[in-house]
CSV table of N, CA and C in Angstrom, one decimal:
chain,number,residue,atom,x,y,z
U,1246,MET,N,81.5,-43.2,-133.6
U,1246,MET,CA,80.3,-43.7,-133.4
U,1246,MET,C,80.2,-44.3,-132.0
U,1247,LYS,N,81.2,-44.7,-131.6
U,1247,LYS,CA,81.4,-45.3,-130.4
U,1247,LYS,C,80.9,-44.2,-129.3
U,1248,LYS,N,81.3,-43.0,-129.5
U,1248,LYS,CA,80.9,-41.9,-128.7
U,1248,LYS,C,79.3,-41.6,-128.7
U,1249,LEU,N,78.9,-41.8,-130.0
U,1249,LEU,CA,77.5,-41.6,-130.0
U,1249,LEU,C,76.6,-42.8,-129.4
U,1250,THR,N,77.1,-43.9,-129.6
U,1250,THR,CA,76.4,-45.1,-129.0
U,1250,THR,C,76.5,-44.8,-127.4
U,1251,ALA,N,77.7,-44.5,-127.1
U,1251,ALA,CA,77.9,-44.4,-125.6
U,1251,ALA,C,76.9,-43.2,-125.1
U,1252,LEU,N,76.9,-42.2,-126.0
U,1252,LEU,CA,75.8,-41.1,-125.7
U,1252,LEU,C,74.4,-41.5,-125.6
U,1253,TYR,N,74.1,-42.3,-126.5
U,1253,TYR,CA,72.7,-43.0,-126.5
U,1253,TYR,C,72.5,-43.8,-125.3
U,1254,PHE,N,73.5,-44.4,-124.9
U,1254,PHE,CA,73.4,-45.3,-123.8
U,1254,PHE,C,73.5,-44.5,-122.5
U,1255,ILE,N,74.3,-43.5,-122.3
U,1255,ILE,CA,74.5,-42.8,-121.1
U,1255,ILE,C,73.4,-41.7,-120.8
U,1256,VAL,N,72.9,-41.1,-121.8
U,1256,VAL,CA,71.9,-40.0,-121.7
U,1256,VAL,C,70.6,-40.6,-121.0
U,1257,PRO,N,70.1,-41.8,-121.7
U,1257,PRO,CA,68.9,-42.3,-121.1
U,1257,PRO,C,69.1,-42.7,-119.7
U,1258,ILE,N,70.3,-43.3,-119.4
U,1258,ILE,CA,70.6,-43.8,-118.0
U,1258,ILE,C,70.6,-42.6,-117.1
U,1259,ILE,N,71.1,-41.5,-117.5
U,1259,ILE,CA,71.1,-40.2,-116.7
U,1259,ILE,C,69.8,-39.8,-116.6
U,1260,GLY,N,68.9,-39.8,-117.7
U,1260,GLY,CA,67.6,-39.4,-117.6
U,1260,GLY,C,66.8,-40.2,-116.7
U,1261,VAL,N,67.1,-41.5,-116.7
U,1261,VAL,CA,66.4,-42.5,-115.8
U,1261,VAL,C,66.8,-42.2,-114.2
U,1262,ILE,N,68.1,-41.9,-114.1
U,1262,ILE,CA,68.5,-41.7,-112.8
U,1262,ILE,C,68.0,-40.3,-112.2
U,1263,CYS,N,67.9,-39.3,-113.1
U,1263,CYS,CA,67.4,-38.1,-112.7
U,1263,CYS,C,65.9,-38.1,-112.5
U,1264,PHE,N,65.2,-38.9,-113.3
U,1264,PHE,CA,63.8,-39.2,-113.1
U,1264,PHE,C,63.5,-40.1,-111.8
U,1265,SER,N,64.3,-41.0,-111.5
U,1265,SER,CA,64.2,-41.7,-110.3
U,1265,SER,C,64.4,-41.0,-109.2
U,1266,PHE,N,65.3,-39.9,-109.2
U,1266,PHE,CA,65.6,-39.1,-108.0
U,1266,PHE,C,64.4,-38.2,-107.9
U,1267,PHE,N,63.9,-37.7,-108.9
U,1267,PHE,CA,62.7,-36.8,-108.9
U,1267,PHE,C,61.5,-37.6,-108.2
U,1268,TYR,N,61.4,-38.8,-108.9
U,1268,TYR,CA,60.3,-39.7,-108.7
U,1268,TYR,C,60.3,-40.1,-107.2
U,1269,THR,N,61.5,-40.6,-106.7
U,1269,THR,CA,61.6,-41.0,-105.2
U,1269,THR,C,61.3,-39.8,-104.3
U,1270,SER,N,61.8,-38.6,-104.7
U,1270,SER,CA,61.6,-37.5,-103.9
U,1270,SER,C,60.0,-37.1,-103.7
U,1271,VAL,N,59.4,-37.0,-105.0
U,1271,VAL,CA,58.1,-36.8,-105.1
U,1271,VAL,C,57.3,-37.9,-104.4
U,1272,LYS,N,57.8,-39.0,-104.7
U,1272,LYS,CA,57.0,-40.2,-104.0
U,1272,LYS,C,57.1,-40.2,-102.5
U,1273,ALA,N,58.2,-39.7,-102.1
U,1273,ALA,CA,58.5,-39.7,-100.6
U,1273,ALA,C,57.7,-38.5,-100.0
U,1274,GLU,N,57.5,-37.6,-100.8
U,1274,GLU,CA,56.7,-36.3,-100.4
U,1274,GLU,C,55.2,-36.8,-100.4
U,1275,LEU,N,54.8,-37.4,-101.4
U,1275,LEU,CA,53.5,-37.8,-101.5
U,1275,LEU,C,53.2,-38.8,-100.5
U,1276,HIS,N,54.1,-39.8,-100.3
U,1276,HIS,CA,53.7,-40.8,-99.1
U,1276,HIS,C,53.7,-40.0,-97.7
U,1277,GLU,N,54.6,-39.1,-97.6
U,1277,GLU,CA,54.5,-38.3,-96.3
U,1277,GLU,C,53.2,-37.5,-96.2
U,1278,ARG,N,52.7,-36.9,-97.3
U,1278,ARG,CA,51.5,-36.2,-97.3
U,1278,ARG,C,50.4,-37.3,-97.1
U,1279,GLU,N,50.5,-38.4,-97.7
U,1279,GLU,CA,49.4,-39.4,-97.5
U,1279,GLU,C,49.3,-39.9,-95.9
U,1280,VAL,N,50.5,-40.0,-95.5
U,1280,VAL,CA,50.5,-40.6,-94.1
U,1280,VAL,C,50.1,-39.4,-93.1
U,1281,GLN,N,50.4,-38.0,-93.5
U,1281,GLN,CA,49.9,-36.9,-92.7
U,1281,GLN,C,48.4,-36.9,-92.8
U,1282,ARG,N,47.9,-37.1,-94.0
U,1282,ARG,CA,46.4,-37.1,-94.3
U,1282,ARG,C,45.8,-38.2,-93.6
U,1283,LYS,N,46.3,-39.3,-93.4
U,1283,LYS,CA,45.7,-40.5,-92.7
U,1283,LYS,C,45.7,-40.2,-91.2
U,1284,LYS,N,46.9,-39.7,-90.9
U,1284,LYS,CA,47.0,-39.4,-89.4
U,1284,LYS,C,45.9,-38.3,-89.1
U,1285,GLN,N,45.7,-37.3,-89.8
U,1285,GLN,CA,44.8,-36.2,-89.6
U,1285,GLN,C,43.3,-36.8,-89.8
U,1286,GLN,N,43.2,-37.8,-90.6
U,1286,GLN,CA,41.8,-38.3,-90.7
U,1286,GLN,C,41.5,-39.1,-89.5
U,1287,GLU,N,42.5,-39.9,-89.0
U,1287,GLU,CA,42.4,-40.7,-87.8
U,1287,GLU,C,42.1,-39.8,-86.6
U,1288,GLN,N,42.9,-38.8,-86.5
U,1288,GLN,CA,42.6,-37.9,-85.5
U,1288,GLN,C,41.3,-37.2,-85.4
U,1289,GLU,N,40.9,-36.7,-86.8
U,1289,GLU,CA,39.6,-36.1,-86.7
U,1289,GLU,C,38.4,-37.3,-86.5
U,1290,GLN,N,38.7,-38.5,-86.9
U,1290,GLN,CA,37.8,-39.6,-86.6
U,1290,GLN,C,37.8,-39.8,-85.1
U,1291,LEU,N,38.8,-39.8,-84.4
U,1291,LEU,CA,38.9,-39.9,-83.0
U,1291,LEU,C,38.2,-38.9,-82.2
U,1292,GLU,N,38.6,-37.6,-82.7
U,1292,GLU,CA,37.8,-36.4,-82.1
U,1292,GLU,C,36.3,-36.6,-82.5
U,1293,ARG,N,35.9,-36.9,-83.6
U,1293,ARG,CA,34.5,-37.0,-84.0
U,1293,ARG,C,33.7,-38.0,-83.0
U,1294,ALA,N,34.6,-39.3,-82.8
U,1294,ALA,CA,34.1,-40.3,-82.0
U,1294,ALA,C,34.0,-39.8,-80.6
U,1295,LYS,N,35.0,-39.0,-80.2
U,1295,LYS,CA,34.8,-38.6,-78.7
U,1295,LYS,C,33.8,-37.6,-78.6
U,1296,ARG,N,33.5,-36.7,-79.6
U,1296,ARG,CA,32.5,-35.8,-79.6
U,1296,ARG,C,31.1,-36.5,-79.7
U,1297,ASP,N,31.1,-37.6,-80.4
U,1297,ASP,CA,29.8,-38.2,-80.5
U,1297,ASP,C,29.5,-39.1,-79.2
U,1298,VAL,N,30.5,-39.5,-78.5
U,1298,VAL,CA,30.4,-40.2,-77.2
U,1298,VAL,C,29.9,-39.2,-76.3
U,1299,GLU,N,30.5,-38.0,-76.3
U,1299,GLU,CA,30.2,-36.9,-75.3
U,1299,GLU,C,28.8,-36.4,-75.6
U,1300,LEU,N,28.5,-36.3,-76.9
U,1300,LEU,CA,27.0,-36.0,-77.2
U,1300,LEU,C,26.1,-37.0,-76.8
U,1301,ARG,N,26.3,-38.3,-77.1
U,1301,ARG,CA,25.5,-39.3,-76.7
U,1301,ARG,C,25.3,-39.4,-75.2
U,1302,GLN,N,26.4,-39.3,-74.5
U,1302,GLN,CA,26.3,-39.2,-72.9
U,1302,GLN,C,25.4,-37.9,-72.6
U,1303,GLU,N,25.7,-36.8,-73.1
U,1303,GLU,CA,24.9,-35.7,-72.9
U,1303,GLU,C,23.3,-35.9,-73.1
U,1304,ALA,N,23.2,-36.5,-74.3
U,1304,ALA,CA,21.8,-36.8,-74.7
U,1304,ALA,C,21.2,-37.8,-73.6
U,1305,TYR,N,22.0,-38.8,-73.2
U,1305,TYR,CA,21.5,-39.8,-72.4
U,1305,TYR,C,21.3,-39.2,-71.1
U,1306,ARG,N,22.1,-38.3,-70.5
U,1306,ARG,CA,21.8,-37.4,-69.2
U,1306,ARG,C,20.5,-36.7,-69.4
U,1307,ILE,N,20.4,-36.0,-70.5
U,1307,ILE,CA,19.1,-35.2,-70.8
U,1307,ILE,C,18.0,-36.0,-70.8
U,1308,ALA,N,18.0,-37.2,-71.6
U,1308,ALA,CA,17.0,-38.2,-71.6
U,1308,ALA,C,16.6,-38.7,-70.2
U,1309,ARG,N,17.6,-39.1,-69.4
U,1309,ARG,CA,17.4,-39.7,-68.1
U,1309,ARG,C,16.8,-38.5,-67.3
U,1310,ALA,N,17.2,-37.3,-67.3
U,1310,ALA,CA,16.6,-36.2,-66.5
U,1310,ALA,C,15.1,-36.1,-66.9
U,1311,ASP,N,14.9,-36.3,-68.1
U,1311,ASP,CA,13.6,-36.0,-68.7
U,1311,ASP,C,12.7,-37.2,-68.2
U,1312,VAL,N,13.2,-38.4,-68.3
U,1312,VAL,CA,12.5,-39.5,-67.8
U,1312,VAL,C,12.2,-39.3,-66.3
U,1313,ASP,N,13.2,-39.1,-65.5
U,1313,ASP,CA,13.1,-38.9,-64.2
U,1313,ASP,C,12.0,-37.8,-63.8
U,1314,ARG,N,12.1,-36.7,-64.6
U,1314,ARG,CA,11.0,-35.6,-64.5
U,1314,ARG,C,9.7,-36.0,-64.7
U,1315,ARG,N,9.6,-36.8,-65.9
U,1315,ARG,CA,8.1,-37.4,-66.2
U,1315,ARG,C,7.6,-38.4,-65.0
U,1316,ILE,N,8.6,-39.3,-64.6
U,1316,ILE,CA,8.2,-40.2,-63.5
U,1316,ILE,C,7.8,-39.3,-62.3
U,1317,LYS,N,8.6,-38.3,-62.0
U,1317,LYS,CA,8.2,-37.5,-60.8
U,1317,LYS,C,6.8,-36.9,-61.0
U,1318,GLU,N,6.6,-36.2,-62.3
U,1318,GLU,CA,5.2,-35.6,-62.6
U,1318,GLU,C,4.1,-36.7,-62.5
U,1319,ILE,N,4.4,-37.9,-63.0
U,1319,ILE,CA,3.4,-39.0,-62.8
U,1319,ILE,C,3.1,-39.2,-61.4
U,1320,GLU,N,4.1,-39.4,-60.7
U,1320,GLU,CA,3.9,-39.9,-59.3
U,1320,GLU,C,3.2,-38.6,-58.5
U,1321,GLU,N,3.7,-37.4,-58.8
U,1321,GLU,CA,2.9,-36.2,-58.2
U,1321,GLU,C,1.4,-36.2,-58.6
U,1322,ARG,N,1.2,-36.5,-59.9
U,1322,ARG,CA,-0.2,-36.5,-60.4
U,1322,ARG,C,-1.1,-37.6,-59.8
U,1323,LYS,N,-0.3,-38.8,-59.5
U,1323,LYS,CA,-1.0,-40.0,-59.0
U,1323,LYS,C,-1.4,-39.5,-57.5
U,1324,LYS,N,-0.3,-38.9,-56.8
U,1324,LYS,CA,-0.6,-38.5,-55.4
U,1324,LYS,C,-1.8,-37.5,-55.3
U,1325,GLU,N,-1.7,-36.6,-56.2
U,1325,GLU,CA,-2.7,-35.5,-56.3
U,1325,GLU,C,-4.1,-36.3,-56.6
U,1326,GLU,N,-4.2,-37.1,-57.4
U,1326,GLU,CA,-5.4,-37.8,-57.7
U,1326,GLU,C,-6.0,-38.6,-56.4
U,1327,GLU,N,-5.0,-39.4,-55.8
U,1327,GLU,CA,-5.3,-40.1,-54.7
U,1327,GLU,C,-5.7,-39.2,-53.5
U,1328,ARG,N,-5.2,-38.1,-53.4
U,1328,ARG,CA,-5.6,-37.0,-52.3
U,1328,ARG,C,-7.0,-36.5,-52.7
U,1329,LYS,N,-7.2,-36.2,-53.9
U,1329,LYS,CA,-8.5,-35.7,-54.3
U,1329,LYS,C,-9.7,-36.8,-54.1
U,1330,ALA,N,-9.2,-38.0,-54.4
U,1330,ALA,CA,-10.1,-39.1,-54.2
U,1330,ALA,C,-10.4,-39.3,-52.8
U,1331,ALA,N,-9.5,-39.2,-52.0
U,1331,ALA,CA,-9.5,-39.2,-50.5
U,1331,ALA,C,-10.4,-38.3,-49.9
U,1332,GLU,N,-10.2,-36.9,-50.4
U,1332,GLU,CA,-11.2,-35.8,-50.1
U,1332,GLU,C,-12.5,-36.1,-50.5
U,1333,ILE,N,-12.7,-36.5,-51.7
U,1333,ILE,CA,-14.0,-36.8,-52.1
U,1333,ILE,C,-14.8,-37.9,-51.4
U,1334,GLN,N,-14.0,-38.9,-51.1
U,1334,GLN,CA,-14.5,-40.0,-50.3
U,1334,GLN,C,-14.9,-39.4,-48.8
U,1335,ALA,N,-14.0,-38.7,-48.2
U,1335,ALA,CA,-14.2,-38.1,-46.9
U,1335,ALA,C,-15.5,-37.1,-47.0
U,1336,ALA,N,-15.6,-36.5,-48.1
U,1336,ALA,CA,-16.8,-35.6,-48.0
U,1336,ALA,C,-18.0,-36.4,-48.2
U,1337,LYS,N,-18.0,-37.4,-49.0
U,1337,LYS,CA,-19.2,-38.3,-49.3
U,1337,LYS,C,-19.6,-38.9,-47.8
U,1338,ASP,N,-18.4,-39.5,-47.2
U,1338,ASP,CA,-18.6,-40.0,-45.8
U,1338,ASP,C,-19.3,-39.1,-44.8
U,1339,SER,N,-18.8,-37.9,-44.9
U,1339,SER,CA,-19.3,-36.9,-44.0
U,1339,SER,C,-20.6,-36.5,-44.4
U,1340,ARG,N,-20.9,-36.3,-45.6
U,1340,ARG,CA,-22.4,-36.1,-46.0
U,1340,ARG,C,-23.3,-37.3,-45.7
U,1341,ASP,N,-22.8,-38.5,-45.8
U,1341,ASP,CA,-23.6,-39.6,-45.4
U,1341,ASP,C,-23.8,-39.6,-43.9
U,1342,LEU,N,-22.9,-39.4,-43.1
U,1342,LEU,CA,-23.0,-39.3,-41.7
U,1342,LEU,C,-23.9,-38.2,-41.3
U,1343,VAL,N,-23.9,-37.0,-41.7
U,1343,VAL,CA,-24.8,-35.9,-41.5
U,1343,VAL,C,-26.3,-36.4,-41.9
U,1344,TYR,N,-26.3,-37.0,-43.1
U,1344,TYR,CA,-27.7,-37.4,-43.4
U,1344,TYR,C,-28.2,-38.4,-42.6
U,1345,ARG,N,-27.5,-39.4,-42.1
U,1345,ARG,CA,-27.9,-40.4,-41.1
U,1345,ARG,C,-28.2,-39.7,-39.8
U,1346,GLU,N,-27.4,-38.8,-39.3
U,1346,GLU,CA,-27.6,-38.0,-38.1
U,1346,GLU,C,-28.9,-37.2,-38.3
U,1347,ARG,N,-29.1,-36.6,-39.4
U,1347,ARG,CA,-30.4,-35.8,-39.5
U,1347,ARG,C,-31.6,-36.6,-39.6
U,1348,GLU,N,-31.5,-37.9,-40.1
U,1348,GLU,CA,-32.6,-38.9,-40.1
U,1348,GLU,C,-32.9,-39.3,-38.8
U,1349,ARG,N,-31.8,-39.5,-38.0
U,1349,ARG,CA,-31.9,-40.0,-36.6
U,1349,ARG,C,-32.6,-38.9,-35.8
U,1350,GLN,N,-32.1,-37.8,-35.9
U,1350,GLN,CA,-32.7,-36.5,-35.1
U,1350,GLN,C,-34.3,-36.3,-35.5
U,1351,ASN,N,-34.6,-36.4,-36.9
U,1351,ASN,CA,-35.9,-36.3,-37.4
U,1351,ASN,C,-36.8,-37.4,-36.7
U,1352,LYS,N,-36.2,-38.7,-36.6
U,1352,LYS,CA,-37.1,-39.7,-36.1
U,1352,LYS,C,-37.3,-39.5,-34.6
U,1353,ARG,N,-36.3,-39.0,-34.0
U,1353,ARG,CA,-36.2,-38.7,-32.5
U,1353,ARG,C,-37.2,-37.6,-32.2
U,1354,LEU,N,-37.2,-36.6,-33.0
U,1354,LEU,CA,-38.2,-35.5,-32.9
U,1354,LEU,C,-39.5,-35.9,-33.1
U,1355,THR,N,-39.7,-36.7,-34.0
U,1355,THR,CA,-41.1,-37.4,-34.3
U,1355,THR,C,-41.6,-38.2,-33.2
U,1356,ASP,N,-40.6,-39.0,-32.5
U,1356,ASP,CA,-41.0,-39.8,-31.4
U,1356,ASP,C,-41.4,-38.8,-30.3
U,1357,LEU,N,-40.5,-37.8,-30.1
U,1357,LEU,CA,-40.7,-36.9,-28.8
U,1357,LEU,C,-42.1,-36.2,-29.1
U,1358,LEU,N,-42.4,-35.7,-30.3
U,1358,LEU,CA,-43.6,-34.9,-30.5
U,1358,LEU,C,-44.8,-36.0,-30.3
U,1359,ASP,N,-44.6,-37.1,-30.8
U,1359,ASP,CA,-45.7,-38.2,-30.4
U,1359,ASP,C,-45.8,-38.5,-28.9
U,1360,SER,N,-44.6,-38.6,-28.1
U,1360,SER,CA,-44.8,-38.8,-26.8
U,1360,SER,C,-45.2,-37.4,-26.0
U,1361,ARG,N,-45.0,-36.2,-26.7
U,1361,ARG,CA,-45.5,-35.0,-26.2
U,1361,ARG,C,-47.0,-35.0,-26.2
U,1362,ALA,N,-47.5,-35.5,-27.4
U,1362,ALA,CA,-48.9,-35.5,-27.6
U,1362,ALA,C,-49.6,-36.4,-26.6
U,1363,VAL,N,-48.9,-37.5,-26.4
U,1363,VAL,CA,-49.4,-38.5,-25.5
U,1363,VAL,C,-49.5,-37.9,-24.1
U,1364,ALA,N,-48.3,-37.2,-23.8
U,1364,ALA,CA,-48.2,-36.7,-22.4
U,1364,ALA,C,-49.2,-35.5,-22.3
U,1365,ASN,N,-49.5,-34.8,-23.3
U,1365,ASN,CA,-50.5,-33.6,-23.2
U,1365,ASN,C,-51.9,-34.4,-23.1
U,1366,ASP,N,-52.2,-35.4,-23.8
U,1366,ASP,CA,-53.4,-36.2,-23.6
U,1366,ASP,C,-53.4,-36.7,-22.2
U,1367,GLN,N,-52.4,-37.2,-21.7
U,1367,GLN,CA,-52.4,-37.7,-20.2
U,1367,GLN,C,-52.6,-36.5,-19.3
U,1368,LEU,N,-52.1,-35.5,-19.6
U,1368,LEU,CA,-52.1,-34.2,-18.8
U,1368,LEU,C,-53.6,-33.7,-18.7
U,1369,ALA,N,-54.2,-33.7,-19.9
U,1369,ALA,CA,-55.7,-33.2,-20.0
U,1369,ALA,C,-56.5,-34.2,-19.2
U,1370,ALA,N,-56.1,-35.6,-19.4
U,1370,ALA,CA,-57.0,-36.6,-18.6
U,1370,ALA,C,-56.8,-36.3,-17.1
U,1371,VAL,N,-55.5,-36.1,-16.7
U,1371,VAL,CA,-55.2,-35.9,-15.3
U,1371,VAL,C,-55.9,-34.6,-14.8
U,1372,LYS,N,-55.8,-33.6,-15.6
U,1372,LYS,CA,-56.6,-32.3,-15.1
U,1372,LYS,C,-58.1,-32.5,-15.0
U,1373,GLU,N,-58.5,-33.4,-16.0
U,1373,GLU,CA,-60.0,-33.6,-15.9
U,1373,GLU,C,-60.4,-34.5,-14.7
U,1374,GLN,N,-59.5,-35.4,-14.4
U,1374,GLN,CA,-59.7,-36.2,-13.0
U,1374,GLN,C,-59.6,-35.3,-12.0
U,1375,LEU,N,-58.5,-34.3,-11.9
U,1375,LEU,CA,-58.3,-33.5,-10.8
U,1375,LEU,C,-59.5,-32.6,-10.6
U,1376,LYS,N,-60.1,-32.3,-11.8
U,1376,LYS,CA,-61.4,-31.3,-11.7
U,1376,LYS,C,-62.6,-32.1,-11.1
U,1377,LEU,N,-62.6,-33.3,-11.6
U,1377,LEU,CA,-63.7,-34.3,-11.1
U,1377,LEU,C,-63.5,-34.4,-9.6
U,1378,GLN,N,-62.2,-34.6,-9.2
U,1378,GLN,CA,-61.8,-35.1,-7.8
U,1378,GLN,C,-62.1,-33.8,-6.9
U,1379,ARG,N,-62.0,-32.6,-7.5
U,1379,ARG,CA,-62.1,-31.3,-6.7
U,1379,ARG,C,-63.7,-31.1,-6.6
U,1380,ILE,N,-64.4,-31.5,-7.6
U,1380,ILE,CA,-65.7,-31.3,-7.6
U,1380,ILE,C,-66.3,-32.3,-6.4
U,1381,GLN,N,-65.8,-33.5,-6.6
U,1381,GLN,CA,-66.2,-34.5,-5.6
U,1381,GLN,C,-65.8,-34.1,-4.2
U,1382,SER,N,-64.6,-33.6,-4.1
U,1382,SER,CA,-64.1,-33.1,-2.7
U,1382,SER,C,-65.0,-32.1,-2.2
U,1383,GLU,N,-65.6,-31.1,-3.0
U,1383,GLU,CA,-66.4,-30.1,-2.7
U,1383,GLU,C,-67.7,-30.7,-2.3
U,1384,TYR,N,-68.2,-31.6,-3.1
U,1384,TYR,CA,-69.5,-32.2,-2.7
U,1384,TYR,C,-69.4,-33.0,-1.3
U,1385,TYR,N,-68.2,-33.6,-1.2
U,1385,TYR,CA,-68.0,-34.4,0.0
U,1385,TYR,C,-67.8,-33.3,1.2
U,1386,GLY,N,-67.2,-32.3,0.9
U,1386,GLY,CA,-67.1,-31.2,1.9
U,1386,GLY,C,-68.5,-30.7,2.5
U,1387,THR,N,-69.3,-30.5,1.5
U,1387,THR,CA,-70.7,-30.1,1.9
U,1387,THR,C,-71.6,-31.2,2.5
U,1388,ALA,N,-71.3,-32.4,2.1
U,1388,ALA,CA,-72.1,-33.4,2.6
U,1388,ALA,C,-71.6,-34.0,4.0
U,1389,ALA,N,-70.4,-33.5,4.4
U,1389,ALA,CA,-69.8,-33.9,5.6
U,1389,ALA,C,-70.6,-33.6,6.8
U,1390,SER,N,-71.3,-32.6,6.8
U,1390,SER,CA,-72.3,-32.2,7.9
U,1390,SER,C,-73.3,-33.3,8.0
U,1391,GLU,N,-73.7,-33.9,6.9
U,1391,GLU,CA,-74.8,-34.9,6.9
U,1391,GLU,C,-74.2,-36.3,7.3
U,1392,VAL,N,-73.0,-36.5,6.9
U,1392,VAL,CA,-72.5,-37.8,7.2
U,1392,VAL,C,-71.2,-37.6,8.1
U,1393,SER,N,-71.4,-37.1,9.3
U,1393,SER,CA,-70.3,-36.8,10.2
U,1393,SER,C,-69.6,-38.0,10.8
U,1394,GLN,N,-70.2,-39.2,10.7
U,1394,GLN,CA,-69.6,-40.4,11.1
U,1394,GLN,C,-68.5,-40.8,10.2
U,1395,ASN,N,-68.8,-40.5,8.9
U,1395,ASN,CA,-67.9,-41.0,7.9
U,1395,ASN,C,-66.8,-39.9,7.5
U,1396,LYS,N,-66.8,-38.8,8.1
U,1396,LYS,CA,-66.0,-37.6,7.9
U,1396,LYS,C,-64.5,-38.0,7.8
U,1397,ARG,N,-64.1,-38.7,8.9
U,1397,ARG,CA,-62.7,-39.0,8.9
U,1397,ARG,C,-62.3,-39.8,7.7
U,1398,LEU,N,-63.1,-40.8,7.3
U,1398,LEU,CA,-62.9,-41.7,6.2
U,1398,LEU,C,-62.8,-40.9,4.8
U,1399,TYR,N,-63.6,-40.0,4.7
U,1399,TYR,CA,-63.6,-39.2,3.4
U,1399,TYR,C,-62.4,-38.2,3.5
U,1400,GLU,N,-62.0,-37.6,4.6
U,1400,GLU,CA,-60.8,-36.7,4.6
U,1400,GLU,C,-59.5,-37.5,4.2
U,1401,GLN,N,-59.4,-38.9,4.7
U,1401,GLN,CA,-58.4,-39.7,4.2
U,1401,GLN,C,-58.3,-40.0,2.9
U,1402,ALA,N,-59.6,-40.2,2.3
U,1402,ALA,CA,-59.7,-40.5,0.8
U,1402,ALA,C,-59.3,-39.2,0.1
U,1403,LEU,N,-59.8,-38.2,0.5
U,1403,LEU,CA,-59.3,-36.8,-0.1
U,1403,LEU,C,-57.8,-36.6,-0.1
U,1404,ALA,N,-57.2,-36.9,1.1
U,1404,ALA,CA,-55.9,-36.7,1.1
U,1404,ALA,C,-55.0,-37.6,0.1
U,1405,ARG,N,-55.5,-38.8,0.0
U,1405,ARG,CA,-54.9,-39.8,-1.0
U,1405,ARG,C,-55.2,-39.3,-2.4
U,1406,MET,N,-56.4,-38.7,-2.7
U,1406,MET,CA,-56.7,-38.2,-4.0
U,1406,MET,C,-55.9,-36.9,-4.4
U,1407,ASP,N,-55.7,-36.1,-3.3
U,1407,ASP,CA,-54.8,-34.8,-3.7
U,1407,ASP,C,-53.3,-35.4,-3.9
U,1408,ALA,N,-52.9,-36.3,-3.1
U,1408,ALA,CA,-51.5,-36.9,-3.2
U,1408,ALA,C,-51.4,-37.4,-4.7
U,1409,ALA,N,-52.4,-38.2,-5.0
U,1409,ALA,CA,-52.3,-38.8,-6.4
U,1409,ALA,C,-52.5,-37.8,-7.5
U,1410,ALA,N,-53.2,-36.6,-7.3
U,1410,ALA,CA,-53.4,-35.5,-8.2
U,1410,ALA,C,-51.9,-34.8,-8.3
U,1411,ALA,N,-51.3,-34.5,-7.1
U,1411,ALA,CA,-50.0,-34.0,-7.0
U,1411,ALA,C,-48.9,-34.8,-7.7
U,1412,ALA,N,-49.1,-36.2,-7.5
U,1412,ALA,CA,-48.2,-37.0,-8.1
U,1412,ALA,C,-48.4,-37.1,-9.7
U,1413,ALA,N,-49.5,-36.9,-10.1
U,1413,ALA,CA,-50.0,-37.0,-11.5
U,1413,ALA,C,-49.5,-35.7,-12.2
U,1414,ILE,N,-49.6,-34.6,-11.4
U,1414,ILE,CA,-49.1,-33.3,-11.9
U,1414,ILE,C,-47.7,-33.2,-12.0
U,1415,LYS,N,-47.0,-33.8,-11.0
U,1415,LYS,CA,-45.6,-33.9,-11.1
U,1415,LYS,C,-45.1,-34.7,-12.1
U,1416,GLN,N,-45.7,-36.0,-12.5
U,1416,GLN,CA,-45.4,-36.8,-13.5
U,1416,GLN,C,-45.7,-36.1,-14.8
U,1417,ALA,N,-46.8,-35.3,-14.9
U,1417,ALA,CA,-47.0,-34.6,-16.2
U,1417,ALA,C,-45.9,-33.6,-16.4
U,1418,GLU,N,-45.7,-32.9,-15.3
U,1418,GLU,CA,-44.6,-31.7,-15.5
U,1418,GLU,C,-43.3,-32.4,-15.9
U,1419,ALA,N,-43.0,-33.5,-15.3
U,1419,ALA,CA,-41.7,-34.2,-15.5
U,1419,ALA,C,-41.7,-34.7,-17.0
U,1420,LEU,N,-42.9,-35.1,-17.6
U,1420,LEU,CA,-42.9,-35.5,-18.9
U,1420,LEU,C,-42.8,-34.3,-19.8
U,1421,LYS,N,-43.5,-33.2,-19.4
U,1421,LYS,CA,-43.4,-32.0,-20.2
U,1421,LYS,C,-42.0,-31.4,-20.1
U,1422,ALA,N,-41.3,-31.4,-19.0
U,1422,ALA,CA,-39.9,-31.0,-18.9
U,1422,ALA,C,-38.9,-31.9,-19.7
U,1423,GLN,N,-39.2,-33.2,-19.8
U,1423,GLN,CA,-38.3,-34.1,-20.5
U,1423,GLN,C,-38.7,-33.9,-22.1
U,1424,ALA,N,-39.8,-33.6,-22.5
U,1424,ALA,CA,-40.2,-33.2,-23.8
U,1424,ALA,C,-39.5,-31.9,-24.3
U,1425,LYS,N,-39.4,-30.9,-23.4
U,1425,LYS,CA,-38.8,-29.7,-23.6
U,1425,LYS,C,-37.3,-29.9,-23.8
U,1426,LYS,N,-36.7,-30.8,-22.9
U,1426,LYS,CA,-35.3,-31.0,-22.9
U,1426,LYS,C,-34.8,-31.7,-24.3
U,1427,SER,N,-35.7,-32.7,-24.7
U,1427,SER,CA,-35.3,-33.3,-25.9
U,1427,SER,C,-35.6,-32.4,-27.1
């Protein structure tokens, strides 16, 4: 029985030793797999983090380029609006200037036409006076034989009247020429 008791004692110890060898080898293998899996997860996590950082940086660059493009478009649109506003204002100013110039020219034309009418009236009056003076000078010419002693005085008066008529004609022609120039 001692053999049997020793057998009962040795077999479980051998079984426990075998089990512990298998257990430690499997445990070591499992532990190694777990360490490998953790390393792989950490590496994947680092790679994912790097990819995320790169993607964020790329997204930031794209967003920044988009913002810069929008800012540039807004600035260009603003410049275009300012240019159009300046063109519109210049056109309005030009239109107002032309309108004022046209009004000034119309007023000047009206004034010139009025002065021309006055000049024509004065010319008609001068021609009438000239006609009367000629009639008078003819009368004086015929009456000269009757009034021989006053002949010299009348000739001087006639010369003055002719000079005045010529001056009046010159003045009327000058007014007429001035009216034509304007």
